[in-house]
Backbone as a printed PyTorch tensor [residue, N CA C, xyz], in Angstrom:
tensor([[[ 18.3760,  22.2090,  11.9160],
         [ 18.7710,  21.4730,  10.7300],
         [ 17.9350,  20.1970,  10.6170]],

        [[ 17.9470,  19.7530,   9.4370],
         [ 17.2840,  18.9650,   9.4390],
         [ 18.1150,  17.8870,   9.0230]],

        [[ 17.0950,  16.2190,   9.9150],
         [ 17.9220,  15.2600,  10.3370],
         [ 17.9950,  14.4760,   8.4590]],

        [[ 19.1150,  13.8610,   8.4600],
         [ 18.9750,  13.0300,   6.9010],
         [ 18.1220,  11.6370,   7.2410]],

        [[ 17.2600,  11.2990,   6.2970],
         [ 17.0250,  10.2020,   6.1440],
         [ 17.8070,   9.2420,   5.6470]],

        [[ 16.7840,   7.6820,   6.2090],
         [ 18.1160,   6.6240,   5.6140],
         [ 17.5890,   6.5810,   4.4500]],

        [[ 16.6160,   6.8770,   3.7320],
         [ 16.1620,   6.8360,   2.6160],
         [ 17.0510,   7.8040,   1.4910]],

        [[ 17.7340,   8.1670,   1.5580],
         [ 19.2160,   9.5870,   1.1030],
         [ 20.0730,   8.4320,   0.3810]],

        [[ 20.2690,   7.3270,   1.1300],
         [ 21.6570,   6.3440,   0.9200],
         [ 20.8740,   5.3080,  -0.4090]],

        [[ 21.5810,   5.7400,  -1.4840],
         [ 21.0780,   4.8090,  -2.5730],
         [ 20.8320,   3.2520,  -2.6410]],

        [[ 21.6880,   2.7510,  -2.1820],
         [ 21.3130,   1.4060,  -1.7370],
         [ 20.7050,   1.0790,  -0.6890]],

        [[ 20.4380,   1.6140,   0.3830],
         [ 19.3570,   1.6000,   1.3240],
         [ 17.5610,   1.8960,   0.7230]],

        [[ 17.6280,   3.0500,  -0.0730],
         [ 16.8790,   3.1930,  -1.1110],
         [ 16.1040,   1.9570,  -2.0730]],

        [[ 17.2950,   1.5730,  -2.6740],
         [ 17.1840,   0.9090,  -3.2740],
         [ 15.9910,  -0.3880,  -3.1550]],

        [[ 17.0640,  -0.7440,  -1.8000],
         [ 16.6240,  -2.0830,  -1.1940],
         [ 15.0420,  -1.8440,  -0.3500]],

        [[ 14.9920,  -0.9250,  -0.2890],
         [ 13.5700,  -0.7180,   0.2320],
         [ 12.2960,  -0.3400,  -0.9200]],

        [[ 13.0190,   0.1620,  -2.0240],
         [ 12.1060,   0.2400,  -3.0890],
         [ 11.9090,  -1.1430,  -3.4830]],

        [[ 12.6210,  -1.8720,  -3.7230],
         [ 12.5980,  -3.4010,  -4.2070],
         [ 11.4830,  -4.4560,  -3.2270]],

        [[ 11.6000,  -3.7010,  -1.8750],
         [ 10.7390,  -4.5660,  -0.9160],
         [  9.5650,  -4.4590,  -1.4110]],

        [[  9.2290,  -2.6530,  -1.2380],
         [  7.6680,  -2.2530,  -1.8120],
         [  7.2470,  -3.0640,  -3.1470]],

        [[  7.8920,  -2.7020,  -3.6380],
         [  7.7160,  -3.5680,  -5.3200],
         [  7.2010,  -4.9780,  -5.5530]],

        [[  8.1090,  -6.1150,  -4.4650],
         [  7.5990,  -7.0560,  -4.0740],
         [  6.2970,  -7.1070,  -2.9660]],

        [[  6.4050,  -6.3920,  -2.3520],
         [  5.0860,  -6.4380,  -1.6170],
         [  3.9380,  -6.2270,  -2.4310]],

        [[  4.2440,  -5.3830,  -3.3650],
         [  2.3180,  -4.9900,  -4.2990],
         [  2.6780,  -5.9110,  -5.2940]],

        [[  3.4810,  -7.1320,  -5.6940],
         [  3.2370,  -8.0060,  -6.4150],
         [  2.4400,  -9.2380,  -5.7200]],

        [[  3.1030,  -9.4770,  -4.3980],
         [  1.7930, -10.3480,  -3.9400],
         [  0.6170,  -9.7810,  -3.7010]],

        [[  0.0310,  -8.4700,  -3.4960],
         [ -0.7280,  -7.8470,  -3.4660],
         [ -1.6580,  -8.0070,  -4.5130]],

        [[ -1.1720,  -7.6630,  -5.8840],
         [ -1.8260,  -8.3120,  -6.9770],
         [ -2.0920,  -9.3220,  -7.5400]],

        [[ -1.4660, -10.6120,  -6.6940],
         [ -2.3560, -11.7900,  -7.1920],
         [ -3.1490, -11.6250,  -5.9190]],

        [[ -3.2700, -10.6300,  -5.0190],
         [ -4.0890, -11.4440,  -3.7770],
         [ -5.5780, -10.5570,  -4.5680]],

        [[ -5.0410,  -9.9860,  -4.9330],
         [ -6.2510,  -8.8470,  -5.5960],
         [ -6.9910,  -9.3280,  -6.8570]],

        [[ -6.2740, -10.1950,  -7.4480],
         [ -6.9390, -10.3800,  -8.6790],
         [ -7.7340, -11.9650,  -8.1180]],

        [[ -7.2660, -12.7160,  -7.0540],
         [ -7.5670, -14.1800,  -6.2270],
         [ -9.2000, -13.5530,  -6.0830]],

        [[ -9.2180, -12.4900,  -5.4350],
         [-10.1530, -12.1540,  -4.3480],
         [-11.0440, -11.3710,  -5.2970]],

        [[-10.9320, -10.8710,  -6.5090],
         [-12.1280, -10.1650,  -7.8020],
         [-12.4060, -11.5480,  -7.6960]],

        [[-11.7330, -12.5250,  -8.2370],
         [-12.2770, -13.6440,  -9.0930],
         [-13.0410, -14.4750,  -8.0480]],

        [[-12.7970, -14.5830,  -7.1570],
         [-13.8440, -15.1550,  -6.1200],
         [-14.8270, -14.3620,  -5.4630]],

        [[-15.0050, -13.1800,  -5.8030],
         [-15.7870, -11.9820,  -5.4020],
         [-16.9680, -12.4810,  -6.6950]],

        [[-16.5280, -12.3280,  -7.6930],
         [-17.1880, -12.8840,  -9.3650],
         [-17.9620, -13.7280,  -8.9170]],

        [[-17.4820, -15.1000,  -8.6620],
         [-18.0220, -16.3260,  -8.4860],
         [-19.1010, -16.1530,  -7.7190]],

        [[-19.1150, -15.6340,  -6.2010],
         [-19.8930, -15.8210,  -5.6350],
         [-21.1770, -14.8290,  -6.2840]],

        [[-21.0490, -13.7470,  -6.5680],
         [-21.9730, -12.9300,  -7.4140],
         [-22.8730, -13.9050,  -8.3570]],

        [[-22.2530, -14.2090,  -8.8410],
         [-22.5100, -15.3400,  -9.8260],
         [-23.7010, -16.3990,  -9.8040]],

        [[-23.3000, -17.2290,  -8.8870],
         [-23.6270, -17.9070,  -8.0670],
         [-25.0450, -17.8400,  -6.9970]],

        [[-24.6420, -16.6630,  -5.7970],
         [-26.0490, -16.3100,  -5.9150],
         [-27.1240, -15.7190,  -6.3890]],

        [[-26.1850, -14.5740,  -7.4950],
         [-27.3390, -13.9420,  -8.1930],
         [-27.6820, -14.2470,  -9.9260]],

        [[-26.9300, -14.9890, -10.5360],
         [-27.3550, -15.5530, -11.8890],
         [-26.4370, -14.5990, -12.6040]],

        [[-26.6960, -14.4290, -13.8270],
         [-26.4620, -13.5650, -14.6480],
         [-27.3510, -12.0360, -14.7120]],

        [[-27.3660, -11.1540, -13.9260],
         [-27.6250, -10.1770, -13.7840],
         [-27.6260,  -9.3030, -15.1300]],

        [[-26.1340,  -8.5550, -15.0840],
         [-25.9670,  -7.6510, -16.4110],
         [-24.4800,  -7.6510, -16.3350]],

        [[-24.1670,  -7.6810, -17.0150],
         [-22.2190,  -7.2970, -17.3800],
         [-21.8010,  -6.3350, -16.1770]],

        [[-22.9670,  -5.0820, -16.3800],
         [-22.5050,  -3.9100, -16.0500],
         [-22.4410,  -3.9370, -14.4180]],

        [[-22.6810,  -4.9570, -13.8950],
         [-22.8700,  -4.9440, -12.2710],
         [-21.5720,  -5.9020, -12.0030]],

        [[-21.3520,  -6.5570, -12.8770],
         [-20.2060,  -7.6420, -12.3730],
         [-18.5910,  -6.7120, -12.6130]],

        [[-18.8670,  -6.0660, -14.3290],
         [-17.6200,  -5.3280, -14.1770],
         [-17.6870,  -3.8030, -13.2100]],

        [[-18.3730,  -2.9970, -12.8410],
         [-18.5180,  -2.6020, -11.3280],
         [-17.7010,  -3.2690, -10.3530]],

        [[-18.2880,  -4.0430, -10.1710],
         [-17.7160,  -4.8770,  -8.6620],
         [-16.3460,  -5.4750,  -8.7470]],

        [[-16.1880,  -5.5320,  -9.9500],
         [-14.6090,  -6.1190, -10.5640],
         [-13.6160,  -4.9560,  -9.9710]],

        [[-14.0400,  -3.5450, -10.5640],
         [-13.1410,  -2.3830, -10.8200],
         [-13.3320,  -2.0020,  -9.4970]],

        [[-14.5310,  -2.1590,  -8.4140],
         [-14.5630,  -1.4460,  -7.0980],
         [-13.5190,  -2.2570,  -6.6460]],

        [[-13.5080,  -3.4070,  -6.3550],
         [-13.0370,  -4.2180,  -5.5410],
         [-11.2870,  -4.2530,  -5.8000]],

        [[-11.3780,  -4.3130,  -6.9300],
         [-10.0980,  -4.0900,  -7.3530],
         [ -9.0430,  -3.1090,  -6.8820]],

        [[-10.2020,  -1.9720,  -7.4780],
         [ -9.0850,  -0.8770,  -7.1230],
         [ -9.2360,  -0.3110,  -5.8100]],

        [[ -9.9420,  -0.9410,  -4.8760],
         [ -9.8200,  -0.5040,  -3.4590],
         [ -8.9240,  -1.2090,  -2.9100]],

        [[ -8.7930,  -2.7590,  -3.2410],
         [ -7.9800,  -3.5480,  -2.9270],
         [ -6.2680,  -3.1140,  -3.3220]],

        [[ -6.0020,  -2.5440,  -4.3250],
         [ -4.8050,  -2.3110,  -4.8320],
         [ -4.3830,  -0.8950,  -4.0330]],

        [[ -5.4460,   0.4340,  -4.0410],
         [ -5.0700,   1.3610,  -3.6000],
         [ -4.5670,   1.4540,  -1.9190]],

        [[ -5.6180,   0.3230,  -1.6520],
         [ -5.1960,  -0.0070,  -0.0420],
         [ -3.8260,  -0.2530,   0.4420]],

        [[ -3.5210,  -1.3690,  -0.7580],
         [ -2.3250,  -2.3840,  -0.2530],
         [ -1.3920,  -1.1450,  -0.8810]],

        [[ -1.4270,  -0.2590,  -1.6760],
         [ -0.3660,   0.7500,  -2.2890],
         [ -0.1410,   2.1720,  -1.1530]],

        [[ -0.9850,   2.3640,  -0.4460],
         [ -0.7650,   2.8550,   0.8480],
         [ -0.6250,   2.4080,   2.0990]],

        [[ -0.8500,   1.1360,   2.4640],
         [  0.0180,   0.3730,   3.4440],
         [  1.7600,   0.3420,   2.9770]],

        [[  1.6640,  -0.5750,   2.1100],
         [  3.1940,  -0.6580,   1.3600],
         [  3.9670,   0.7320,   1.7890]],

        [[  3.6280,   1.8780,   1.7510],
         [  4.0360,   3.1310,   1.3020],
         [  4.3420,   3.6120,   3.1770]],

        [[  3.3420,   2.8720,   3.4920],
         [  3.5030,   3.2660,   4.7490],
         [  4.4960,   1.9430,   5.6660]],

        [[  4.7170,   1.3270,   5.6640],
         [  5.5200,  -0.0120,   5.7160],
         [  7.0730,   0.3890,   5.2670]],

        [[  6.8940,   0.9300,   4.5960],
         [  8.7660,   1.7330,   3.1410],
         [  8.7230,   2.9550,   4.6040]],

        [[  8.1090,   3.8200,   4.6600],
         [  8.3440,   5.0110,   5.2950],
         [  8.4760,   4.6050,   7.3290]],

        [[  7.9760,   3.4830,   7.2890],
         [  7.8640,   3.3860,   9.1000],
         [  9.2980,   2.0890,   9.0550]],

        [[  9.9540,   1.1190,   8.1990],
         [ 10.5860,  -0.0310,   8.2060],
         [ 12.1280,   0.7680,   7.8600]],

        [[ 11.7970,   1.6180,   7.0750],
         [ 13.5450,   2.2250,   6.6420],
         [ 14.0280,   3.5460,   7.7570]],

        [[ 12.9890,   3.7710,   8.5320],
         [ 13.9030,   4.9170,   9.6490],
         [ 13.1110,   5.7720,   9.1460]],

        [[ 12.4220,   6.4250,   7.9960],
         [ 12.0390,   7.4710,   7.7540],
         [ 11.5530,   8.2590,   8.4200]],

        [[ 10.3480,   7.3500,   8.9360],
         [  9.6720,   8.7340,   9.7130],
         [ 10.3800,   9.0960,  10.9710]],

        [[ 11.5610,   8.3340,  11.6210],
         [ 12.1550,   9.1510,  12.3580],
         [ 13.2510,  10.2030,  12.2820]],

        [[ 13.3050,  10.4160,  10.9440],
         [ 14.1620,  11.6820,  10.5140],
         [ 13.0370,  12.7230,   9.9540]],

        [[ 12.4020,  13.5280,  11.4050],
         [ 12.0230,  14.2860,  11.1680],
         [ 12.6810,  15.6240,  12.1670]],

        [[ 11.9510,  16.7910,  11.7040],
         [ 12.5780,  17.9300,  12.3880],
         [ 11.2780,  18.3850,  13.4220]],

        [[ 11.4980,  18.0080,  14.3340],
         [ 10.4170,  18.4410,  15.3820],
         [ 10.3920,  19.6040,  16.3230]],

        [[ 10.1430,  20.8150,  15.7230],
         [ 10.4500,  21.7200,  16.3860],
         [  9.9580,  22.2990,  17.8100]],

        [[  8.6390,  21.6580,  17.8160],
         [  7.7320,  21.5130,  19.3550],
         [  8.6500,  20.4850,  20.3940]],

        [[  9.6690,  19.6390,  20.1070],
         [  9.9950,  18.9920,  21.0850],
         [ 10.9020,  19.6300,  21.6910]],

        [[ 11.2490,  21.1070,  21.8500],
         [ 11.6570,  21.7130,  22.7430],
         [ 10.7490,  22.2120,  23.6880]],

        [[  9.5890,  22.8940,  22.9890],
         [  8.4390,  23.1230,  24.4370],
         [  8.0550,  21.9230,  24.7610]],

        [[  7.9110,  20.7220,  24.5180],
         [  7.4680,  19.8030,  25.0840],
         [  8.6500,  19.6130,  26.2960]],

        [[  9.7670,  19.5120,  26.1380],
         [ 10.2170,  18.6330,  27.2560],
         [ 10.7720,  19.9080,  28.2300]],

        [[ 10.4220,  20.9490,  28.1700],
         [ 10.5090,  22.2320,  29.1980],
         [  9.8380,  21.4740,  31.2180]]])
């Protein structure tokens, strides 16, 4: 059978969705802090180049930065609420033979 998660209990749920939520909100000013000083320095040492290299580096940076922090978060929700220890491990009977 398989074990229940605490993630099952709606307000346990809840309260852990609300964490994630807050976590990728500081995430996104840290993300939009760190384009805009990513910008600057571009800027700075290399002049005005072309649009097309600055918004590049905008959207790389960005969305590596966001996708990162959206799979930490995800993984933070799944390792902080019990989850991943409600699993069904069916090898841990030959293991402990």
């Amino acid at each position: 059978m398989i074990p229940r998660s605490p993630l099952d209990d709606p307000e346990k749920a809840a309260h852990a969705w609300a964490r994630y939520r807050q976590i990728m909100r500081w995430m996104m000013l840290v993300t939009v802090t760190l384009v805009a000083g990513s910008l600057w320095v571009l800027y700075k040492s290399n002049g005005m180049v072309s649009i097309h290299m600055y918004i590049a580096a905008a959207l790389g940076i960005g969305f590596t930065m966001l996708l990162t922090s959206a799979l930490m978060g995800l993984l933070f929700l799944s390792s902080g609420t019990g989850h991943d220890d409600a699993i069904a491990d069916k090898l841990e009977e030959e293991r402990n033979r």
